[in-house]
Every structure is written in structure tokens, then in C-alpha cells.
Coordinates of C-alpha atoms and ligand atoms in Angstrom, one line a residue:
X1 CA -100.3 10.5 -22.8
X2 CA -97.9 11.0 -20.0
X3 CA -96.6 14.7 -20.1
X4 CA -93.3 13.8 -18.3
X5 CA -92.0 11.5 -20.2
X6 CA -92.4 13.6 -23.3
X7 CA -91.0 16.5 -21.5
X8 CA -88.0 14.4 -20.6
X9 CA -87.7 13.0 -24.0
X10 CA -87.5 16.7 -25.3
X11 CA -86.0 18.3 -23.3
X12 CA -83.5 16.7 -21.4
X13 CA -82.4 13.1 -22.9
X14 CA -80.5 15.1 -25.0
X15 CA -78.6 16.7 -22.5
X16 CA -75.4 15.5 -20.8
X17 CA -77.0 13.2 -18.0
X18 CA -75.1 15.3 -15.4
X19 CA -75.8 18.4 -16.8
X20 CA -79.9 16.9 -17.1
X21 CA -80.0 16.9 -13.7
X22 CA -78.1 20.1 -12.4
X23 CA -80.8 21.4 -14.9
X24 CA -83.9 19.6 -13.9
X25 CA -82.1 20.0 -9.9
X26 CA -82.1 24.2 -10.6
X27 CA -85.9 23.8 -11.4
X28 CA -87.0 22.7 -8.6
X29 CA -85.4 24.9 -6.7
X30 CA -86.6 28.1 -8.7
X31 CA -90.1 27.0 -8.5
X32 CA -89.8 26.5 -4.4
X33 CA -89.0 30.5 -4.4
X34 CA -91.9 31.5 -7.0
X35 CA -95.7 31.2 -5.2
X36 CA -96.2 27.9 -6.4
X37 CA -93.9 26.6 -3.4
X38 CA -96.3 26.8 -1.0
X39 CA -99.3 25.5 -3.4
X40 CA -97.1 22.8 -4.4
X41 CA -96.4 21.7 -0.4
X42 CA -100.2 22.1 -0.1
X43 CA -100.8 19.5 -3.1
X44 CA -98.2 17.2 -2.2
X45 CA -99.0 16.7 1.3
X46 CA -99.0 13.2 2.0
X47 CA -102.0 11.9 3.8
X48 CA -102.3 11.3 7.1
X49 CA -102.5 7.7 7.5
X50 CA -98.9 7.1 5.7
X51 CA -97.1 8.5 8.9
X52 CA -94.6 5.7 9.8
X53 CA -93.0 5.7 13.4
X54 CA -89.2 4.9 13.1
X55 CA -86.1 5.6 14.4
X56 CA -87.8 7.5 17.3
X57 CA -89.2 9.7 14.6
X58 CA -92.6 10.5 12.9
X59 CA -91.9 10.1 9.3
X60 CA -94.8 11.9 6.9
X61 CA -94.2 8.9 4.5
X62 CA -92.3 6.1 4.4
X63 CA -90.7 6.7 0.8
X64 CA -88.0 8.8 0.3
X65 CA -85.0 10.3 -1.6
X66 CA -82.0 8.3 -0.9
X67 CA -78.5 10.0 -0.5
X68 CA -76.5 11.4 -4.1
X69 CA -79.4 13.6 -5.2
X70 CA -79.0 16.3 -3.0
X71 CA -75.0 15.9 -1.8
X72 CA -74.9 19.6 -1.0
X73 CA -77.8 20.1 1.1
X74 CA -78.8 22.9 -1.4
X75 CA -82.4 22.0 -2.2
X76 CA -83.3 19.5 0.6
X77 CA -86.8 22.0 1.2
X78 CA -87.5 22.0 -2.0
X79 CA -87.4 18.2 -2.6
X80 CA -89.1 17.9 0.3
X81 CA -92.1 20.5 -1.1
X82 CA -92.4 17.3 -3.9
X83 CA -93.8 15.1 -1.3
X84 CA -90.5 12.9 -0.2
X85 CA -91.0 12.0 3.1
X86 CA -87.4 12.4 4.1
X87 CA -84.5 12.9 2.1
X88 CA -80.9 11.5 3.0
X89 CA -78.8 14.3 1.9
X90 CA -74.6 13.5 1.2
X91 CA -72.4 11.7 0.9
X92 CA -70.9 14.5 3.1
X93 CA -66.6 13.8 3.1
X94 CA -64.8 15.8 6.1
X95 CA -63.1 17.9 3.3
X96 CA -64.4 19.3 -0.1
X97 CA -63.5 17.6 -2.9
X98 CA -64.3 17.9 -6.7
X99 CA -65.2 14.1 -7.0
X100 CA -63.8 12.6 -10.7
X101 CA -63.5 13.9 -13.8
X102 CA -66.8 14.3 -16.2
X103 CA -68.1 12.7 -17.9
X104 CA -69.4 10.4 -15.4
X105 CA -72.7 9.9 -15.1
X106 CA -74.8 7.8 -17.7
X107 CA -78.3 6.9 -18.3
X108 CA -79.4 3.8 -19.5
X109 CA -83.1 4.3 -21.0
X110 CA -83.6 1.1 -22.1
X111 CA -83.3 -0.3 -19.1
X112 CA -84.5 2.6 -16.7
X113 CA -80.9 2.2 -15.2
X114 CA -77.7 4.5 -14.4
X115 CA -74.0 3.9 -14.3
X116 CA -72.1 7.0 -12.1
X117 CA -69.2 7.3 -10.6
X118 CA -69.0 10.6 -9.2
X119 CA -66.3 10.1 -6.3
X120 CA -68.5 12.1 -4.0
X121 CA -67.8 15.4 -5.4
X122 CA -69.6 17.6 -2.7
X123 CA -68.7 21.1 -0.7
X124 CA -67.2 19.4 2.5
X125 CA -68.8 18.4 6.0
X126 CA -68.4 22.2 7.3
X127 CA -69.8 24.2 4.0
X128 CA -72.8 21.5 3.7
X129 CA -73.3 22.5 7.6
X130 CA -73.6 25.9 7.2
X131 CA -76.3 25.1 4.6
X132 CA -78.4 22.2 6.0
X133 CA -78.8 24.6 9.2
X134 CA -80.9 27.2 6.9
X135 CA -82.4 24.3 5.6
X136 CA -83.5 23.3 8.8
X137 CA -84.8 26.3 10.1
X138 CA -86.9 26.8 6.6
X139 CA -88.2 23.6 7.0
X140 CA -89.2 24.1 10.4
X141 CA -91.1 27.2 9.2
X142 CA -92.5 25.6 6.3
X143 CA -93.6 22.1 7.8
X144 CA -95.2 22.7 11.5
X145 CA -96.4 19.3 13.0
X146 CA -95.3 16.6 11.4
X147 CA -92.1 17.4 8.7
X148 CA -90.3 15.9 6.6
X149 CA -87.2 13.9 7.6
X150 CA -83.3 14.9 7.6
X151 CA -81.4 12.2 6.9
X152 CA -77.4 13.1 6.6
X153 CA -74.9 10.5 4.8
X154 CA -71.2 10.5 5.2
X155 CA -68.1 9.0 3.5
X156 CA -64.7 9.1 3.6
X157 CA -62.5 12.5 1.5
X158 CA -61.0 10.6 -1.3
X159 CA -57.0 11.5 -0.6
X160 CA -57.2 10.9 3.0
X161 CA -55.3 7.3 3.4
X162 CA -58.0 4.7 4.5
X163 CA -56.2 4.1 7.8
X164 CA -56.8 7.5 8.3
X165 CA -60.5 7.2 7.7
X166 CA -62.2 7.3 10.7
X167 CA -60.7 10.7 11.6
X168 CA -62.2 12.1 8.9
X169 CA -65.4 10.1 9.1
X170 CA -65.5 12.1 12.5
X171 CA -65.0 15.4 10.6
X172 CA -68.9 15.0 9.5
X173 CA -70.3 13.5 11.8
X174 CA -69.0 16.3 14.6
X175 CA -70.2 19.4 12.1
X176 CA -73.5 17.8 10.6
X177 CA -74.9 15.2 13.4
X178 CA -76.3 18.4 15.4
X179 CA -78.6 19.0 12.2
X180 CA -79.3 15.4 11.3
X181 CA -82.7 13.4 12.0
X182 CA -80.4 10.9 11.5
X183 CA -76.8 9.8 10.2
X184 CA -76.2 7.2 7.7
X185 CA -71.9 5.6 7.7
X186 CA -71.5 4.8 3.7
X187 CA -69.1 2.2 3.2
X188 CA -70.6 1.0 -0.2
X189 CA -69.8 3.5 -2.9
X190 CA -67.8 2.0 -5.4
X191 CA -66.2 5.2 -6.4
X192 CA -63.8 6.1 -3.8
X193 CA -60.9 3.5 -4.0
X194 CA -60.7 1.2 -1.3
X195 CA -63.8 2.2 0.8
X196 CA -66.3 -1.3 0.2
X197 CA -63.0 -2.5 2.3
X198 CA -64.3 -0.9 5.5
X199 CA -67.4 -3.4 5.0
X200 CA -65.7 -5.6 6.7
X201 CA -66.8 -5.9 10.4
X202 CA -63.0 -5.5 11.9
X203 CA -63.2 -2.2 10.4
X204 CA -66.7 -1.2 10.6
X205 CA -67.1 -1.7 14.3
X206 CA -64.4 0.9 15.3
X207 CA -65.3 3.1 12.4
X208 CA -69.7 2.9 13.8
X209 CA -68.1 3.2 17.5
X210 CA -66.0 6.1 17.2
X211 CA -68.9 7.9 14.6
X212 CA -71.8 7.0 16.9
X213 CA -69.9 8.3 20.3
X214 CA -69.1 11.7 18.5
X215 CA -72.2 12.4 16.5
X216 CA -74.1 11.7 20.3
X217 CA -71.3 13.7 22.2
X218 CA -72.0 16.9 19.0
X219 CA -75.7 16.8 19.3
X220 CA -75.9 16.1 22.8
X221 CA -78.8 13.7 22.3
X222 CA -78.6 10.1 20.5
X223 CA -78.7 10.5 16.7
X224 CA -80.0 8.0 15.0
X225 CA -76.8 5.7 13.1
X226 CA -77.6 3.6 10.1
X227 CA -74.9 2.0 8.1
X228 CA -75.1 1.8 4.2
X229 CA -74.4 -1.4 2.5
X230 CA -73.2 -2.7 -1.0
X231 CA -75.5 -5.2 -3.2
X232 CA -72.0 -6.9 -3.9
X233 CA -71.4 -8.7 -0.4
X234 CA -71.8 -11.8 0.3
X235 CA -74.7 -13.8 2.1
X236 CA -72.3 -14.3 4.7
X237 CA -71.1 -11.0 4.7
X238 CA -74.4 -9.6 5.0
X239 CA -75.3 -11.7 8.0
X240 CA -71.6 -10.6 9.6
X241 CA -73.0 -7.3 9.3
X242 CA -76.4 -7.6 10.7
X243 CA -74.5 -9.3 13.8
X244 CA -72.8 -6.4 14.2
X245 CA -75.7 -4.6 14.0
X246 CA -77.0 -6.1 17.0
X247 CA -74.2 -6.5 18.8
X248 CA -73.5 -2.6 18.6
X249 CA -76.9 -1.9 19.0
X250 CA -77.2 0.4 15.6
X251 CA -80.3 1.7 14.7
X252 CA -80.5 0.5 11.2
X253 CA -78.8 -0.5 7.6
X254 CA -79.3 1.3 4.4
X255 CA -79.3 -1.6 1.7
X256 CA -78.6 -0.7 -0.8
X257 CA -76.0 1.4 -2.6
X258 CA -75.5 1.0 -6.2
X259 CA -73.6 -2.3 -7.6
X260 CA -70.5 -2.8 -9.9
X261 CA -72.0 -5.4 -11.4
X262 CA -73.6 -5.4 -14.9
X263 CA -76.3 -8.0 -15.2
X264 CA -79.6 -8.0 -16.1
X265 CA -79.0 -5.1 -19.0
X266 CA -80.6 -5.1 -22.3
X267 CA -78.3 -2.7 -23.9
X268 CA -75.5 -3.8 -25.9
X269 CA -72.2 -4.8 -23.9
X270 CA -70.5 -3.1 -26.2
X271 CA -72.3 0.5 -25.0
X272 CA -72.1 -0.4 -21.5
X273 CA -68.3 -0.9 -21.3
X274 CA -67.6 1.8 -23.1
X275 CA -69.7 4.0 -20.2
X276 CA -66.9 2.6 -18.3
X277 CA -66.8 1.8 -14.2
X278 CA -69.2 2.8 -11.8
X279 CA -72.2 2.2 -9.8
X280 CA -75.3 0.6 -11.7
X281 CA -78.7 1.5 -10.3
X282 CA -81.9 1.7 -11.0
X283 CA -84.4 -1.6 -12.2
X284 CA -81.1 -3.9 -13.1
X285 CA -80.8 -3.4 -8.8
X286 CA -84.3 -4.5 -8.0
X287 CA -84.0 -7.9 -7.4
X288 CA -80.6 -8.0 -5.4
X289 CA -81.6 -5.5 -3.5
X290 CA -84.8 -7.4 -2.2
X291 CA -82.9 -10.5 -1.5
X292 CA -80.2 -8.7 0.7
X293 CA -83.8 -6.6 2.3
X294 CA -85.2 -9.9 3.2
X295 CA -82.0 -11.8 4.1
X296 CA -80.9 -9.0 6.8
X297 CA -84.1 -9.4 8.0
X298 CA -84.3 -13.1 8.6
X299 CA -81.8 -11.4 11.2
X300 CA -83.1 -8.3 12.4
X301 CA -86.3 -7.7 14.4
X302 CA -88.2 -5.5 13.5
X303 CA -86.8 -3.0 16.4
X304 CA -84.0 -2.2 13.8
X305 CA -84.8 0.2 10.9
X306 CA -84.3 -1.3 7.4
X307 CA -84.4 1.3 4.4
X308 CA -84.8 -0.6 2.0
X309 CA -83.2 1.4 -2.0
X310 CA -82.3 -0.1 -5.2
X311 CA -84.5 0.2 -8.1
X312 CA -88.1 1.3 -6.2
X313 CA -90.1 2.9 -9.4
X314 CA -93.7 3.1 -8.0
X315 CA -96.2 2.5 -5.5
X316 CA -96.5 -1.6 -5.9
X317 CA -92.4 -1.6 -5.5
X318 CA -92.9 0.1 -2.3
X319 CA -95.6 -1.8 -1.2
X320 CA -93.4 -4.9 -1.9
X321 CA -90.7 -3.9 0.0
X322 CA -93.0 -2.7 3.4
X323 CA -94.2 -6.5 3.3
X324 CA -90.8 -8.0 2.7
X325 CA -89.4 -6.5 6.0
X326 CA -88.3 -2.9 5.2
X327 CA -89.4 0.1 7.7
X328 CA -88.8 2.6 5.0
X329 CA -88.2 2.8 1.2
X330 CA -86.4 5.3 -0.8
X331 CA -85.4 5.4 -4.4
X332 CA -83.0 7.7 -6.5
X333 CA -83.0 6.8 -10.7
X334 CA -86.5 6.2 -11.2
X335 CA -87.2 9.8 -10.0
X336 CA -84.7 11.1 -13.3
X337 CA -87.2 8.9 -15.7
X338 CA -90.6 9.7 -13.6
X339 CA -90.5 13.6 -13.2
X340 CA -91.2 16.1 -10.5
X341 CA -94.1 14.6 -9.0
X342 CA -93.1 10.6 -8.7
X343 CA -93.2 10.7 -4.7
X344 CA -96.6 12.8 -4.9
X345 CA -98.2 9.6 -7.4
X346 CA -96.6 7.1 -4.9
X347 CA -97.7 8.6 -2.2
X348 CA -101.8 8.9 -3.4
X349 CA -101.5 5.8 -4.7
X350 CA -100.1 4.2 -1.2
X351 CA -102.9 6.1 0.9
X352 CA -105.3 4.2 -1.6
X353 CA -107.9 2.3 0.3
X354 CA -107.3 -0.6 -2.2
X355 CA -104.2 -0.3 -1.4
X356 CA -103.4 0.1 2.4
X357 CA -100.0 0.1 3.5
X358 CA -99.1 -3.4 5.7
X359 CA -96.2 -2.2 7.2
X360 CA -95.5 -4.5 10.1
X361 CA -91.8 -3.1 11.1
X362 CA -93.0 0.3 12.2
X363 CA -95.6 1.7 14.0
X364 CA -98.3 3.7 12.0
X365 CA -99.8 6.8 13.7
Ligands
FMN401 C1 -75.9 9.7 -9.6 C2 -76.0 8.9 -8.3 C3 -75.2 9.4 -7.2 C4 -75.3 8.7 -6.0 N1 -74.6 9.2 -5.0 C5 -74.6 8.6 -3.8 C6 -73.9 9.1 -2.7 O1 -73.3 10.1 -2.7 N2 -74.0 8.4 -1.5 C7 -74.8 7.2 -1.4 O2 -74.8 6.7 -0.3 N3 -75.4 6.7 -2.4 C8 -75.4 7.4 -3.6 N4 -76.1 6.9 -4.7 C9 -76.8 5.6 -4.5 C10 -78.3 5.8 -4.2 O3 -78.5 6.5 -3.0 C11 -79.0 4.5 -4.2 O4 -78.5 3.7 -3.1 C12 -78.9 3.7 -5.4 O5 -78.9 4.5 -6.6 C13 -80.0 2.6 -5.6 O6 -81.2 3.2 -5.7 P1 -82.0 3.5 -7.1 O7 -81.9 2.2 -7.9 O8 -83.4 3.9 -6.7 O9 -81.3 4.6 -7.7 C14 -76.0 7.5 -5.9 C15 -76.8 7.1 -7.0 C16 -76.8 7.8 -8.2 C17 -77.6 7.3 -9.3

């Protein structure tokens, strides 16, 4: 019997799905400060030969928690104590905001999935700073040689007008570039009105530009600029962006974010519309998200970083996406159904000698 599943079945399916994972969140953290912190980073440790080289970085792993988990910056240590190679913390907005009205984030068992639209509720770019820098300097402290990755996402503060965006895009990336490993432009959440618009490569290209030069002038070294894309876009679209990519020079893409469509369920349509809009993820995502992974990379070398997220749930999914072109892999759901120790099981599991990374987009170390 698995325990977690059980656990999760008792104790928090139950629950408000939001509330779940403030809950299962607050855990986490508590342990870090109890003893079993340190044994846990000790157990967790993943092994040496998962290192990936990418972004000019040594990454522990290449699996990691993607952006939405931890928006506040409040446990990044403690997630990273669980044996997540790097975790993308955000979406950061230039100003705090409360993000939309509850309930609005719903689990799908049946079909391992989610539907949220949260609206980037989160502290603000200058709060989360203050934050990530203790962060930083206890993961310093806690990690010496090779540590766990930052990764900081930003978006757009929902009242600001979109023509106004880039403004307050440059809100983050001034206060948090200086304590990123690297910085991630989110265009794809579905939940703030209007943003998938800035997708579009007339507006992305100023948008990247302007971010890029100020999140290099605030560090006063280059950061590392990925931009996050939607499942929804077009082939076409998807190629216009990896174009830009190159053009620009950007370090990487981020495919992908969650998707407003609703295929692929097993639950009742009935259910699911009455969950109401929002951002599906989890194993509905899988196979879109592989598709847009391998298409941007039919246009990519393998000098730009692909993370590749949208419905990873273990060690063969990561695998698969390594050999279909990504340089890294994170996931988000699967880590709700999987418990506490999903990136530790992925990790052993990866390291097996039966089953050897063959990650030919970044250099192992
Ligand atoms: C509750 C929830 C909140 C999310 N919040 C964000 C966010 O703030 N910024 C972002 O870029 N992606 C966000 N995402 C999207 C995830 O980072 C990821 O791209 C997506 O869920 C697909 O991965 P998965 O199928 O492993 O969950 C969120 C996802 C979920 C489920």
C-alpha cells in the first residue's frame, strides 16, 4: 500500500483544494524548522550524476517545481529540502494583489487534473524581494557546492491597463532579478484578462527587451530570461515565438502554462462546467505539451533552454521529455496527488542505472 495516497484520501480530499494545499504548503514548512530538515536534505540529496549544466548554471537535477506553488517565495528552502532541483517561484506582479475571489481552485481526481484560476494573488514584486533574499542567504547556508536553483516568474498586476504593462513588468524584474538564478516573462496565464494577448511577437519583443535590459542593468550581471508560453497557440504561433527567440537571443521558453481547454476529461461535463473558467493542468496537458516541447525544438538548438511542464507525474515522463528535446522538466499537479517526497522517487528512480538519463540538450557534469 502506498501511505500517501491514503494519507491524501484522509486527510485532505476532503478539504477545500485551496485550503489542502495552504495546509499540506504549512507542513512542509514546519518540518524544515523541526531537526528533521536537515535529515530530510541529507535523504533527498539528489545524486551526483543528475547535475545538468544549463543556462550557465549547475542544476542538482533537472526536475523541478514550476511557478504557482510557491508565489510568495515563503518556503522556496523548504521545497527545495524535498529534493526539487530548482523551484520557479511567482508569478511575482509589480504590486500586491489579492488575485480572484475563492473558491477557485479545483481538483479533478479522476483524472489527476486541476482547474485554477487564481489571478496571481501574491504579496507584490517588493514584499516577495524582501523574502526570497532570506531565502537566498538560507539556502546558501544550507546547500554549499552545488544548490538548488532560483528560478523567479513574473506577470503583469491585474488593474494596471495592458498598455501599461511593461512598466510594471519592470516593477519585478528591477526588485527580484538581483536574487534570481533566472527570470521567467509569463504571458500565458489565462487568469489575468487580456495577458495571452502579449503572446503575440509585436508585443512580446518590446515587453522581453525592455525586461531583459533592466533585470541585467539591476543585477549587474546577465540573468538568465525565459519566456512562458500557453498550450493554446497555434503551430504557427509557436514557431513566431521561437523566431523571436532567436532573433533576441533569449535564453529559453517555459512550455507550458496551463490550458483553457477541456479535453481529454473523464469526469462529467456537467461537473467540469460548473468548476467554472480557469487553467486545466495536470495529465489532460500531457500530450499538448509534448507536441509544443518537440515542435519549438524542431526550431531551437539545443543552445536554448527548453523547460519543458504540463502534466510530468514520474520518472518515465521525465525521461520522455529529456529525449524529446527538453533541457529541464518541472511539474506542479502531480506533486498535490504524489505527496511530499515525489521529486525524491523521481530523482532515485532517474539516477537508476537502468535508467540513465539521455539528456542531449545540456551538458551533464
Ligand atoms: C494552482 C496553480 C497555480 C498556478 N500558478 C501559476 C503561476 O502563478 N504562474 C505560472 O507561470 N504558472 C502557474 N501555474 C502553472 C504551472 O506552473 C504549470 O505550468 C502547469 O500547471 C502545468 O504543469 P502541471 O501539469 O505539472 O501542473 C499554476 C498551476 C496551478 C495548478
Amino acid at each position: 500500500m502506498k501511505i500517501y495516497p491514503t494519507f491524501f484520501r484522509l486527510a485532505f480530499s476532503w478539504m477545500d483544494a485551496e485550503l489542502a494545499h495552504t495546509v499540506g504548503f504549512g507542513l512542509i514548512k514546519l518540518a524544515d524548522r523541526t531537526p528533521a530538515g536537515p535529515l530530510l536534505r541529507r535523504f533527498t540529496r539528489p545524486s551526483r550524476e543528475l547535475r545538468v549544466q544549463a543556462l550557465g548554471l549547475t542544476f542538482p537535477t533537472p526536475f523541478g517545481l514550476a511557478a504557482g506553488f510557491d508565489k510568495n517565495a515563503s518556503g522556496t528552502g523548504a521545497l527545495m529540502d524535498l529534493g526539487f532541483g530548482h523551484v520557479e517561484i511567482g508569478t511575482v506582479t509589480g504590486r500586491a494583489q489579492p488575485g480572484n475571489p475563492k473558491p477557485r481552485l479545483f481538483r479533478l481526481l479522476e483524472d489527476r487534473a486541476l482547474i485554477n484560476r487564481m489571478g496571481f494573488n501574491n504579496d507584490g514584486a517588493a514584499k516577495v524581494a524582501e523574502r526570497l533574499a532570506k531565502q537566498r542567504a538560507r539556502i546558501d547556508r544550507r546547500f554549499p557546492g552545488t544548490r538548488p536553483i532560483v528560478g523567479v516568474n513574473i506577470g503583469k498586476t491585474k488593474k494596471v491597463d495592458l498598455k501599461d504593462a511593461i512598466a510594471d513588468y519592470l516593477i519585478s524584474a528591477e526588485d527580484l532579478a538581483p536574487l534570481a538564478d533566472y527570470l521567467v516573462v509569463n504571458v500565458s496565464s489565462p487568469n489575468t484578462p487580456g495577458l495571452r494577448l502579449l503572446q503575440s511577437v509585436k508585443s512580446l519583443r518590446p515587453l522581453l527587451h525592455h525586461v531583459r535590459q533592466t533585470a541585467d542593468a539591476a543585477a549587474r550581471r546577465h540573468v538568465p530570461l525565459l519566456v512562458k508560453i500557453a498550450p493554446d497557440l497555434s503551430d504557427d504561433d509557436i514557431a513566431e515565438v521561437a523566431q523571436l527567440v532567436k532573433d533576441m537571443g533569449l535564453d529559453g521558453v517555459v512550455a507550458t502554462n496551463t490550458t483553457i481547454t477541456r479535453d481529454g476529461l473523464s469526469i462529467d461535463a456537467e461537473t467540469v462546467t460548473s468548476m467554472g473558467v480557469g487553467g486545466l493542468s495536470g495529465e489532460p496537458l500531457k500530450e499538448r505539451s509534448i507536441d509544443v516541447l518537440k515542435l519549438l525544438r524542431t526550431h531551437l538548438d539545443a543552445s536554448v533552454c527548453i523547460i519543458s511542464v504540463g502534466g510530468v507525474r514520474d520518472a518515465a515522463d521525465v525521461r520522455a521529455r529529456l529525449d524529446a528535446g527538453a533541457t529541464l522538466v518541472q511539474g506542479y499537479t502531480a506533486f498535490l496527488y504524489e505527496g511530499p517526497f515525489w521529486a525524491h522517487r523521481i530523482n532515485k528512480s532517474l539516477a537508476h542505472p537502468s535508467s540513465t538519463v539521455q539528456n542531449t540538450h545540456a551538458t551533464r557534469r
